[in-house]
C-alpha atoms as one frame of an Amber mdcrd trajectory, in Angstrom:
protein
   4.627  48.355 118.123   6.846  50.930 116.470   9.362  52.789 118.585   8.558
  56.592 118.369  10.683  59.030 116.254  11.683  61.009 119.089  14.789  63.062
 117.320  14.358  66.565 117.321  15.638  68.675 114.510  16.911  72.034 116.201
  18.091  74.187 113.193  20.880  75.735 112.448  20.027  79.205 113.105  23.019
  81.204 114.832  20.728  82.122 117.800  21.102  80.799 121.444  18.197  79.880
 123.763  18.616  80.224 127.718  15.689  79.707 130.225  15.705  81.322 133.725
  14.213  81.210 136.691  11.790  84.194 137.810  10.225  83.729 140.928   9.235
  87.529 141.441   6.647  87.404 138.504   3.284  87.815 140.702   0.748  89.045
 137.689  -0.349  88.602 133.999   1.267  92.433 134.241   4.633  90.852 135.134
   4.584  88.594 132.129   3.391  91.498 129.473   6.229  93.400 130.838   8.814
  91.205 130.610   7.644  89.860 126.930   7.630  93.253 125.974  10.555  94.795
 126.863  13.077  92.439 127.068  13.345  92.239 123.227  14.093  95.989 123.132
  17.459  94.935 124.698  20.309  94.440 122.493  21.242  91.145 121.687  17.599
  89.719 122.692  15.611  88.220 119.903  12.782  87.022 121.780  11.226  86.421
 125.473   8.460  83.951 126.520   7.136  83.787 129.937   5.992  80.325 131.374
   3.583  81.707 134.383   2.994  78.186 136.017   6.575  77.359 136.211   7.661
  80.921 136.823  10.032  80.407 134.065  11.510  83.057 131.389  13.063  80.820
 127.870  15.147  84.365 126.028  16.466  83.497 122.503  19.230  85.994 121.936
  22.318  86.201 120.359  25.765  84.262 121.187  27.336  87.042 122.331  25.114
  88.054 125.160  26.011  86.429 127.978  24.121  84.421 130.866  24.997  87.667
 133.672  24.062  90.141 130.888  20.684  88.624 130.477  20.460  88.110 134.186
  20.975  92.289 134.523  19.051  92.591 131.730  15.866  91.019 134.161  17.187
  92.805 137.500  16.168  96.274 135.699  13.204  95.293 134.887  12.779  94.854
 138.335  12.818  91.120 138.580  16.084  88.691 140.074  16.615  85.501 138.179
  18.420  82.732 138.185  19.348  80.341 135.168  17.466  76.993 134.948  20.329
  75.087 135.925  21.019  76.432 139.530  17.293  76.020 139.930  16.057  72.892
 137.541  12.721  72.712 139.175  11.999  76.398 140.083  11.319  74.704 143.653
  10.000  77.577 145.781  10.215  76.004 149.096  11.481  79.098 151.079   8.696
  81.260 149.455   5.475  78.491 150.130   6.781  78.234 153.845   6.656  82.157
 154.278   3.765  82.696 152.875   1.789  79.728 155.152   3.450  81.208 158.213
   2.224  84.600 157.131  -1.325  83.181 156.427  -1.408  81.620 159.618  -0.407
  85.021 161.501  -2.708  86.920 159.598  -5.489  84.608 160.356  -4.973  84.905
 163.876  -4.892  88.526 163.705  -7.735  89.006 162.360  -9.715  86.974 164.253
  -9.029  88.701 167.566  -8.868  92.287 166.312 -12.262  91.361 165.101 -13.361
  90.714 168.232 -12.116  93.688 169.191 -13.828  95.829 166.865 -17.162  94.052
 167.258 -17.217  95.720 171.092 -16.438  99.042 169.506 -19.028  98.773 166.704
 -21.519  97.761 169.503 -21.396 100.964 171.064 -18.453 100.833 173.934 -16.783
 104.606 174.682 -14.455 106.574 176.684 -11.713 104.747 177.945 -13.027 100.912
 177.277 -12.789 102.192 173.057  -9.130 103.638 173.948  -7.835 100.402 175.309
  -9.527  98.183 172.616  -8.082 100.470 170.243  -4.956 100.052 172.075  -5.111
  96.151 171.953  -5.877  96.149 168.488  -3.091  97.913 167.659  -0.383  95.436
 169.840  -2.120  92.610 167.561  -2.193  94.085 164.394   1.046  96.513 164.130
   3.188  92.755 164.452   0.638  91.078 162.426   0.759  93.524 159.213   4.348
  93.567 159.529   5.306  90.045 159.218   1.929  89.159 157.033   2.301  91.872
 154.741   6.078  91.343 154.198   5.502  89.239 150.766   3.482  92.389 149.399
   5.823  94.539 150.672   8.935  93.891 149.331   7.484  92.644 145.991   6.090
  96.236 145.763   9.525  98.233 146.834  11.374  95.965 144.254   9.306  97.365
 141.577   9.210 100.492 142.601  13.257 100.841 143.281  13.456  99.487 139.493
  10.912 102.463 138.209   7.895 100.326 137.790   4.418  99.345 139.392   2.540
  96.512 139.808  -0.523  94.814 141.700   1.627  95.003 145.054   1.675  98.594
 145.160  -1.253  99.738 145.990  -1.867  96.788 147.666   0.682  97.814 150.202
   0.154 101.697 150.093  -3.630 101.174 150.770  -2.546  98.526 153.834   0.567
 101.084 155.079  -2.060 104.066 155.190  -4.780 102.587 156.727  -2.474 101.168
 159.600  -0.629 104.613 159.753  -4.451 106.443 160.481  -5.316 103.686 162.832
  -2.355 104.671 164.979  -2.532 108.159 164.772  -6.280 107.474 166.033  -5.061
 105.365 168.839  -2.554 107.983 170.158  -4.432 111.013 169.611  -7.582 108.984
 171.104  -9.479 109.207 168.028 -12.979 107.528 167.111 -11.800 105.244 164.760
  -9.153 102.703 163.859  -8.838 100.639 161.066  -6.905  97.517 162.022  -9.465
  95.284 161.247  -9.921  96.175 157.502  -5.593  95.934 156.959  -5.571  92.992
 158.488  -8.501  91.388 157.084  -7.258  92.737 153.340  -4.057  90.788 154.233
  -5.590  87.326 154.842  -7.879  87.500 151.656  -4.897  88.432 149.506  -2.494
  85.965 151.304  -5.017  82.870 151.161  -5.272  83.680 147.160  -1.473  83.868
 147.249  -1.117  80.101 149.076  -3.164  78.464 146.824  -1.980  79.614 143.523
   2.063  78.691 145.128   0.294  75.404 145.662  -1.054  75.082 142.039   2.202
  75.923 140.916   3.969  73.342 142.736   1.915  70.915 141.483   2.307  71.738
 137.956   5.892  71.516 138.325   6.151  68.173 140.050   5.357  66.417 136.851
   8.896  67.482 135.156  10.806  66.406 138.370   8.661  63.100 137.962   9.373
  62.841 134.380  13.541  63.257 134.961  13.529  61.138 138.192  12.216  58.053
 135.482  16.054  58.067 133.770  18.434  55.588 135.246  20.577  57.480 137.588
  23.949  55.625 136.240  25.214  53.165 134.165  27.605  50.219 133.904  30.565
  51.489 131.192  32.171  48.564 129.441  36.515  49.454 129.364  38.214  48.236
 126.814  39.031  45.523 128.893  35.743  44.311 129.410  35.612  45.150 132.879
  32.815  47.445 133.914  32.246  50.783 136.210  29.559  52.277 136.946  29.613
  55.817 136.017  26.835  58.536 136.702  24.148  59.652 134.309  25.365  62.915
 133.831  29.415  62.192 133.026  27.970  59.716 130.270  29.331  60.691 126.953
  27.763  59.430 122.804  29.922  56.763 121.623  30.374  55.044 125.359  29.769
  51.147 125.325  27.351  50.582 128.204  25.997  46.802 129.695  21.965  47.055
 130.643  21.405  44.631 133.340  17.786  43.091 133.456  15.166  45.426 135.543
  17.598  48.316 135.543  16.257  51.696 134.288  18.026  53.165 131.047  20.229
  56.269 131.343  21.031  57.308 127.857  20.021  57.083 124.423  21.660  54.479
 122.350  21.555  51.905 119.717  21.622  47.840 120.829  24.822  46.297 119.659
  24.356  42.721 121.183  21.866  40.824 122.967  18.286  40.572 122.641  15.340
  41.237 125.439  11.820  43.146 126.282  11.877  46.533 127.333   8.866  48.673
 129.209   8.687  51.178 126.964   4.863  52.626 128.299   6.618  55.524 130.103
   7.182  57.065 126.385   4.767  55.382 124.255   1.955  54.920 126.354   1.338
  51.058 125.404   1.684  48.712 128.004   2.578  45.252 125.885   6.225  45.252
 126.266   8.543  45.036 123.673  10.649  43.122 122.372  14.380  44.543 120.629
  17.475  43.542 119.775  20.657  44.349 117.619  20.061  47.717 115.752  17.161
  48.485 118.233  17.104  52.041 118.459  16.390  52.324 123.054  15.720  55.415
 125.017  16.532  56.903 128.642  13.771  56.012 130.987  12.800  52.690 129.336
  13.215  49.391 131.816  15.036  46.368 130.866  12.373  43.707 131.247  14.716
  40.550 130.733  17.764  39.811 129.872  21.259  41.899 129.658  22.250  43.589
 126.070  24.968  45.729 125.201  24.021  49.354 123.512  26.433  52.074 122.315
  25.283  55.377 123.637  24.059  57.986 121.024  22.413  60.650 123.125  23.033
  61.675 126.611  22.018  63.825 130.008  20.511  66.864 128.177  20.412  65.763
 124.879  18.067  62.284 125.689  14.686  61.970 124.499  13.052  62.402 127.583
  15.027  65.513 128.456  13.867  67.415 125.151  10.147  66.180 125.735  10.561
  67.299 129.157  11.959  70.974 127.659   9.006  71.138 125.079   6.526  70.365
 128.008   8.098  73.405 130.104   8.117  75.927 127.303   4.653  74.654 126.020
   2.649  75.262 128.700   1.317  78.510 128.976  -2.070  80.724 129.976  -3.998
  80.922 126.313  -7.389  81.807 127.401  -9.145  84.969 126.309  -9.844  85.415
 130.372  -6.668  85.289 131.050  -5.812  88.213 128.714  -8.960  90.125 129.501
  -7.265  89.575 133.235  -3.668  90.446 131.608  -5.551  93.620 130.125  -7.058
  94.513 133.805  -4.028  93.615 136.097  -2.059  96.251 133.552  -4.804  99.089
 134.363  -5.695  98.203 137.662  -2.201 100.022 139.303  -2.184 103.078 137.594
  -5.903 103.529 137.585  -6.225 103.144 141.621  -3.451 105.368 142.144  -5.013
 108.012 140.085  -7.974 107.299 141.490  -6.805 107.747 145.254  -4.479 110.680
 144.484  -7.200 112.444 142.728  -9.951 111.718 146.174  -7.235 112.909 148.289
  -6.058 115.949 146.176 -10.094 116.896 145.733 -11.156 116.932 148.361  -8.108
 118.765 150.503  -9.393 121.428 147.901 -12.781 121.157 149.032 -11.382 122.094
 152.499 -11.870 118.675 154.364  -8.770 118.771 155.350  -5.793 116.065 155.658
  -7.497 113.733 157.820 -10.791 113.680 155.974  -9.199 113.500 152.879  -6.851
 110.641 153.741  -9.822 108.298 155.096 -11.400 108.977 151.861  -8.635 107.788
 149.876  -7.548 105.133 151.687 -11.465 103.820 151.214 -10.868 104.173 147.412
  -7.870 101.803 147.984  -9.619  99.014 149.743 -12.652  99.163 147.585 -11.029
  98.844 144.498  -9.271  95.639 145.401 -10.758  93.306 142.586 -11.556  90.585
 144.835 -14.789  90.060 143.000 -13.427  90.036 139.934 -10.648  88.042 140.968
 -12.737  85.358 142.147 -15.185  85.653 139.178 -12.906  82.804 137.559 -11.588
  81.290 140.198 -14.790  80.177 142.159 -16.616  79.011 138.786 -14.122  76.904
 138.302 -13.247  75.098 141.896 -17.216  74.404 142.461 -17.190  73.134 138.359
 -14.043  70.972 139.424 -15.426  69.605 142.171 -18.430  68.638 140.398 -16.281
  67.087 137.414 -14.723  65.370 140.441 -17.635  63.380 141.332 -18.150  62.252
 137.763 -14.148  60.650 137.800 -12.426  63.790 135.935  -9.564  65.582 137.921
  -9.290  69.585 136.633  -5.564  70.351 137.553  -5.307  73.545 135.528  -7.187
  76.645 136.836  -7.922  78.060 133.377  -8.261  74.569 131.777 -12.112  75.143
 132.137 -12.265  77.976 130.000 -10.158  76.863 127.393 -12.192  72.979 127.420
 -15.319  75.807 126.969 -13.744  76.799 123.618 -12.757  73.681 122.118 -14.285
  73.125 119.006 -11.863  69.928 117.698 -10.966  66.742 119.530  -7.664  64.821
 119.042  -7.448  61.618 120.431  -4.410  58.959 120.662  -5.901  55.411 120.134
  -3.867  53.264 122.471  -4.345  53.840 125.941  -7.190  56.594 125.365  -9.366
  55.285 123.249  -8.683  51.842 124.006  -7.903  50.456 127.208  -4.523  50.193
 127.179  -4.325  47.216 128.709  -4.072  43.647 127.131  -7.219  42.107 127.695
  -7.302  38.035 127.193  -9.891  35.982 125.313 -10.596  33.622 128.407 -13.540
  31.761 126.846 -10.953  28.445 125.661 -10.886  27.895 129.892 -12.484  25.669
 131.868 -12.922  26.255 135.513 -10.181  24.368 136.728  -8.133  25.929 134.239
  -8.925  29.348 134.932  -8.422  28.805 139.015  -4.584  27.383 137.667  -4.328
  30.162 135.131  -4.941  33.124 138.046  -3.111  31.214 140.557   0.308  31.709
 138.314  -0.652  35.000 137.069  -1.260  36.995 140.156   2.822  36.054 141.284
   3.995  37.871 138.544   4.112  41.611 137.349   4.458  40.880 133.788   1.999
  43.260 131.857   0.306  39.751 130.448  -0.097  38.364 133.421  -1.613  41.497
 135.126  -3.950  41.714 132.919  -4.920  37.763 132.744  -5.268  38.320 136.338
  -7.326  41.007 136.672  -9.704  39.505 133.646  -9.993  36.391 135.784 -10.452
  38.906 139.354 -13.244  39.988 137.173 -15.316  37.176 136.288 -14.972  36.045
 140.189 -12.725  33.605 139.648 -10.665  31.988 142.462  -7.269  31.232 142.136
  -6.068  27.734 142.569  -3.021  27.074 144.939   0.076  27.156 143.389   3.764
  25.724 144.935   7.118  26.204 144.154   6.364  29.080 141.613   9.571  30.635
 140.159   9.605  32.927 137.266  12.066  33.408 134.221  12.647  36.387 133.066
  11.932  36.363 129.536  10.102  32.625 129.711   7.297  33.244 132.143   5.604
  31.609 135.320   5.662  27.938 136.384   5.300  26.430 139.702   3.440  22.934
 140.996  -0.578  22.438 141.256  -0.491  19.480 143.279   1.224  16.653 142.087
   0.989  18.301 138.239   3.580  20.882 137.083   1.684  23.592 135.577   3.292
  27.310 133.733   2.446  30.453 132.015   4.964  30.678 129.149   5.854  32.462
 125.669   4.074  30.395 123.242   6.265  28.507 120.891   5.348  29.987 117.525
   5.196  33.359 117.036   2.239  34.752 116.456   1.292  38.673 115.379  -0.653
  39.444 118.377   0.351  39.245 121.990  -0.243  35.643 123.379   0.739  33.398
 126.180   0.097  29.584 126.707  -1.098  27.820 129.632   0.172  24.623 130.389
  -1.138  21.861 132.952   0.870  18.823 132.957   0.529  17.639 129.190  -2.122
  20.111 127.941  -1.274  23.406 126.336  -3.801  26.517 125.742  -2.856  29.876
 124.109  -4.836  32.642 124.633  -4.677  35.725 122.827  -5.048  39.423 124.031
  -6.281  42.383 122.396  -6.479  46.026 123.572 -10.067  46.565 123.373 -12.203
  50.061 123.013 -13.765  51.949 126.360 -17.261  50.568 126.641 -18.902  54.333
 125.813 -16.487  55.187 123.194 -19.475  56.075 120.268 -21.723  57.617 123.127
 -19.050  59.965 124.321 -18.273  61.201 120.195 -21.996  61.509 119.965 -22.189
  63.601 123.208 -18.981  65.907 121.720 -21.069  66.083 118.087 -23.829  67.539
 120.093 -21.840  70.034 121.196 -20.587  70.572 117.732 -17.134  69.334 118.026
 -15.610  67.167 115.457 -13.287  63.919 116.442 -10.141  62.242 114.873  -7.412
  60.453 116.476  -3.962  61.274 115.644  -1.717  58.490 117.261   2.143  57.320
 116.736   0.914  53.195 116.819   0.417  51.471 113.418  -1.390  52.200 110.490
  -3.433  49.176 110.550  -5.092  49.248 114.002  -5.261  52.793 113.921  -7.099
  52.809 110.690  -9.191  50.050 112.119 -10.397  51.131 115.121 -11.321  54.553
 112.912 -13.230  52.522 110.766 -14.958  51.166 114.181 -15.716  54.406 115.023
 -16.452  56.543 111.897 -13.665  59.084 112.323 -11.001  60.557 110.249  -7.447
  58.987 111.709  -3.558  60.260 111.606  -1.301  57.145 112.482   2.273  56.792
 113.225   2.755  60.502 113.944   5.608  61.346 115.822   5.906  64.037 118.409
   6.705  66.335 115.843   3.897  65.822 114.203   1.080  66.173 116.522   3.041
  69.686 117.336   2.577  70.235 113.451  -1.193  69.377 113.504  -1.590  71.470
 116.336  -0.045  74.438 114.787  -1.903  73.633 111.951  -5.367  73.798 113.153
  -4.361  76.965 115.243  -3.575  79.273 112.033  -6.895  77.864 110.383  -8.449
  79.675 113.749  -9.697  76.248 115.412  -9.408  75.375 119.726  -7.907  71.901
 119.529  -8.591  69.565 122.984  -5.802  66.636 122.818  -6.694  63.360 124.858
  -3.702  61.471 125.052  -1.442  58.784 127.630   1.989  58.294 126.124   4.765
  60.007 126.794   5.102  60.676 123.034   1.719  62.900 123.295   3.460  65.219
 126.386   4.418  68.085 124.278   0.907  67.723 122.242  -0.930  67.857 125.762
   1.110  70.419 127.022   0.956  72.776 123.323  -2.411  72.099 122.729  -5.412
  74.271 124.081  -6.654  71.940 126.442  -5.968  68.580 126.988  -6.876  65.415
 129.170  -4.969  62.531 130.055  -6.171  59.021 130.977  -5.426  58.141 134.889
  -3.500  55.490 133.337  -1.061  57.898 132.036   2.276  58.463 132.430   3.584
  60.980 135.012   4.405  63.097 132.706   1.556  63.233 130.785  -1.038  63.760
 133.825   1.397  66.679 134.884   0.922  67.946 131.012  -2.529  67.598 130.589
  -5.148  70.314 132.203  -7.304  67.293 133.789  -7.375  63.638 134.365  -9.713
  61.218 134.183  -9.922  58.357 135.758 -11.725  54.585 135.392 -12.379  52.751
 132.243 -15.229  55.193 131.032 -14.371  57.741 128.359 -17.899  59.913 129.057
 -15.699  62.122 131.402 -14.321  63.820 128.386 -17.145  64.406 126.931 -18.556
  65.996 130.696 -15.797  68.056 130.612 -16.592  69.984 127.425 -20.060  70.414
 128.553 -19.651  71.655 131.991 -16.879  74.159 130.805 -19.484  76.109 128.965
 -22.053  76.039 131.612 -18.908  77.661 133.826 -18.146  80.303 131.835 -21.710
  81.290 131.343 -21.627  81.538 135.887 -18.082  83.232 134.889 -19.694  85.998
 132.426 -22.582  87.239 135.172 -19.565  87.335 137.640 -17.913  89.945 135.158
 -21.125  91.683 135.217 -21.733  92.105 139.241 -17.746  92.552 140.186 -18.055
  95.696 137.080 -21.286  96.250 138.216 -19.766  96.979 142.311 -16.841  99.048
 141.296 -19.160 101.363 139.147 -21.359 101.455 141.955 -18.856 101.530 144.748
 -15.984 103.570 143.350 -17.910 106.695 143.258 -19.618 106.611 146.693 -16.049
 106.416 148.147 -15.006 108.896 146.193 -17.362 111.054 147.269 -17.227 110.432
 150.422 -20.306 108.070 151.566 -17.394 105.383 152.803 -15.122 104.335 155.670
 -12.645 101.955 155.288 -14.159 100.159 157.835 -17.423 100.150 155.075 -14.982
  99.453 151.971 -13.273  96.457 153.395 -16.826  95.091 154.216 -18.591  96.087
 150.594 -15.312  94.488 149.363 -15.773  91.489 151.499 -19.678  91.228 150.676
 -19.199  91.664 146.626 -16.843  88.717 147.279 -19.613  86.405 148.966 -21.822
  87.313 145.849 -19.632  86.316 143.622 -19.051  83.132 145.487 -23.159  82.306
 145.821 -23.450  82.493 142.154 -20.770  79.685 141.741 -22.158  77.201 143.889
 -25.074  77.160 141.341 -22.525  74.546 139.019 -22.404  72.136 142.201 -25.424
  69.996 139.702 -23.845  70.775 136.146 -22.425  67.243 135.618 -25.365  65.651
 136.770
């Protein structure tokens, strides 16, 4: 197996790159606005927004400084904080408030329903005073507490000059609570507590779950970091060691690797020889072997025995750390939904405000006077909310997931759908994807006997080989024999006694070019040979991906040899021994000749292809890393999933398209009857409400699609 080429040429241009922390961005308007005019300032080459991770990466120039960028953000109306007093963008405080505030609201609006459900029936006089006075001790405490994250996103913008999705939000919400209690006072007919309230839970529940996706998606860097060795022992001059923490480790240090400890540097082997896990990176599971001159990476586990290495690359600088970077800056929203949304979110502000002003202005012209007029544009508020069209996507593509689900494929991403619907070239890495992944032996040399011996050893030890002897042997229902005295050597293998008759699982004693153990029983030695063999439903799940006319190739960092084999198998074009550069390269490649690549990979080595490419699925075997990269996941030995995917993507966005149509359709319809009048806001938050459950019905028609 050939160690990856995981340096990473970084120029020489004069420019400096610093990535931030923005945990105010709340739309696809957020990210146009900072994208756009952040490069107007001085000394600011370039912004790029990373929604998921609520990250901001500026490329500017050396003179600008971190608290000049950071002012540079605050009058744009958003705080930040650079990457390194916030690695992980963790938003614990926020996710808390906004539960609590989901919670409240949900209770609030569940008893001022009640309320209003006596009133509606017909109660009068002083019974609809009082219920308008209860509903008023519920909600004024509710709306103040629940509406607080709308709130003081919207006066942020507005104290820097600027709108965005909050602000009407919260006018429409401030107004309608403002009538209600000028109703209640004066003793008015009507209150509208119920419809604030109610618009409050809506937009919070949206609000939890999407701080809940994001979480996720970030947990997959923290996962990736937490793999490096959190110290090291330094080697003095005078051979004594200390151990000294990951992050005060300097190139050039001499360090001693202890068997089973965790690497935490780069570095080149200067003495010793052993087998190293090297899966999290590479993605194959045989270990492998290194010695002197063996270039060895941070994260990486010392299988074996001790070796010295002379650190070349440390803390920020590792391998891991810059594959971990180019997953964070890769990942962003690419679908042509997601910019129609962009598009919309810009509008929707400006238009709803005009809209509202103009009702109001109108129709105190009209002489209907302040109170009149008010309702009516408050009801042009609350119907406008694009609830429908905000769950036109979002619905599709939960009742799609779930369906996926079923058939072993995990959607993490909430756009991944849509882009999987516009793939049109597959890229798959061989080992680990198209293959198992796992060495598989040829068990037909056993006899009974020798197979019950053979599991009995192998299930004591978590050597890769003997995993994957065991579960072989699990397989064909074999039971394992009872072993004593077993004791392992790390490096030699398994023995132990079988009776009266010493029996082992060792390294064979020639080398051979394939992976190989031998069992012994007393006197009598048997090698048996493993190979990494294809998913059973390999060639139906390219024919099922021709049908939908995309091509297949695999593009892996392994071998020439067995990559060109296994293409030869399988009647596809092939890429081997590409390094991380190069999948980005072939990405970027078919990108400018206008094609939507879908990358299927496992290593750690196809993270920044996963994460860069425009959709991508991981293995369940995976790394951490590469799940967190990838838009879905699935899991089991059966490649068909993949294939499912692609198909049930397009079904969705056909569901998504005739959502489009009715949430357009209700705001041409229902925009001008409240402007004109012919609603309450009572009426608006229930048309709003309704349009929603529409929307929803349509989506549960993909419950069957990956049947």
């Amino acid at each position: 197996m050939n160690a990856p080429d995981l340096s990473f040429d970084r120029g020489e241009a004069p420019l400096k790159g610093m990535r931030f922390t923005v945990p105010g961005m709340r739309c696809a308007g957020c990210i146009a606005k900072i994208e756009r005019e952040l490069p107007k300032v001085d000394g600011i080459v370039a912004a790029r927004v990373n929604f998921s991770s609520k990250r901001v990466a500026i490329e500017h120039d050396p003179a600008v400084g971190e608290d000049a960028l950071t002012e540079a953000l605050l009058r744009l109306g958003f705080e930040a904080q650079p990457i390194e007093e916030n690695p992980l963008g963790t938003e614990a405080a926020e996710r808390k408030q906004l539960t609590r505030a989901l919670g409240v609201a949900g209770f609030g609006m569940m008893n001022v329903m009640l309320l209003s459900v006596s009133i509606w029936s017909g109660a009068q006089g002083f019974t609809r005073e009082l219920f308008h006075w209860l509903s008023a001790l519920i909600a004024m405490p509710v709306i103040a507490y629940s509406g607080r994250p709308f709130f003081s996103s919207a006066w942020m913008a507005l104290k820097y000059r600027r709108t965005n999705m909050d602000v009407p939000i919260s006018i429409g919400v401030i107004l309608a609570t403002a009538l209600s209690l000028y109703e209640t006072i004066t003793g008015g007919e009507h209150a509208y507590f119920e419809s604030a309230v109610m618009l409050l839970f809506f937009l919070l529940a949206g609000r939890a779950l999407d701080a809940e996706m994001r979480t996720r998606t970030r947990a997959g860097i923290g996962a990736l970091l937490g793999r490096m060795g959190k110290s090291a022992s330094v080697i003095g001059p005078d051979g004594a060691t200390r151990r000294v923490p990951a992050n005060a480790l300097e190139p050039g240090m001499l360090v001693l690797v202890a068997a089973g400890e965790a690497l935490a540097a780069d570095g080149e082997i200067e003495e010793g020889r052993s087998t190293i896990d090297n899966s999290m990176l590479t993605g194959e599971s045989a270990p492998e072997s290194v010695g002197a001159g063996a270039q060895v990476h941070a994260g990486a586990i010392n299988q074996s025995s001790p070796f010295r290495m002379r650190l070349t690359r440390t803390a920020d600088d590792t391998a891991i750390a810059e594959i971990a970077r180019l997953m964070d800056e890769a990942g962003q929203s690419r679908s042509t939904y997601v910019r129609i949304a962009d598009r919309a979110s810009r509008a929707y502000a400006p238009v709803v405000h005009a809209l509202a002003a103009l009702a109001f202005a109108g129709w105190m012209i009209a002489g209907a006077g302040w109170h009149q007029s008010l309702v009516i544009a408050i009801a042009v508020l609350i119907i406008t909310c694009p609830c429908a069209m905000g769950l036109a996507v979002p619905t599709a593509q939960v009742v799609a997931s779930g369906a996926l689900l079923k058939r072993g494929l995990l959607v993490k991403d909430g756009s991944a759908l849509e882009r999987l619907a516009e793939v049109d070239v597959a890229l798959f890495d061989k080992t680990g994807t198209l293959t198992l992944g796992e060495p598989r032996p040829d068990i037909g040399a056993l006899n009974t006997a020798e197979r019950q011996v053979a599991l009995g050893l192998a299930q004591s030890s978590r050597h890769p080989l003997s995993k994957g002897l065991a579960k072989r042997l699990l397989e064909e229902g074999v039971q394992p024999a009872a072993i004593d005295n077993l004791e392992e050597v790390g490096g030699e293998g398994v023995s132990g006694m079988w009776g009266e008759v010493r029996v082992a699982l060792e390294r064979p004693q020639v080398e051979t070019d394939r992976l190989a153990v031998t069992l012994k029983i007393g006197e009598e030695h048997t090698t048996l040979s493993f190979d990494d063999p294809l998913r059973a439903d390999v060639p139906c799940t390219l024919a099922l991906l021709r049908d939908e006319n995309i091509e297949a190739s695999i593009l892996s960092g392994d071998r020439n040899a067995p990559v060109e084999a296994v293409a030869r198998q399988l009647d596809i074009p092939a890429i081997a021994e590409a390094s991380p550069q190069d999948k980005l390269a072939a990405l970027e490649a078919l990108r400018e000749a206008g094609r939507f690549p879908l990358m299927v990979g496992d290593g750690l080595n196809d993270g920044p292809a996963l994460a860069a490419a425009h959709a991508s699925i991981a293995p369940g075997t995976a790394s951490d890393a590469s799940q967190q990269a990838a838009d879905a996941v699935f899991i089991g030995e059966k490649l068909m999933p993949v294939a499912l995917a692609v198909r049930v993507a397009k079904r969705t966005m056909v569901i998504v398209r005739q959502n489009f149509a009715f949430a357009i359709g209700y705001n041409a319809l229902a925009v001008p009857l409240a402007l004109f009048g012919y609603v309450t806001p009572l009426v608006a938050a229930i048309a709003m409400s309704l349009s929603s459950l529409v929307v929803v019905a349509n989506s549960l028609r993909l419950a069957g699609s990956a049947r």
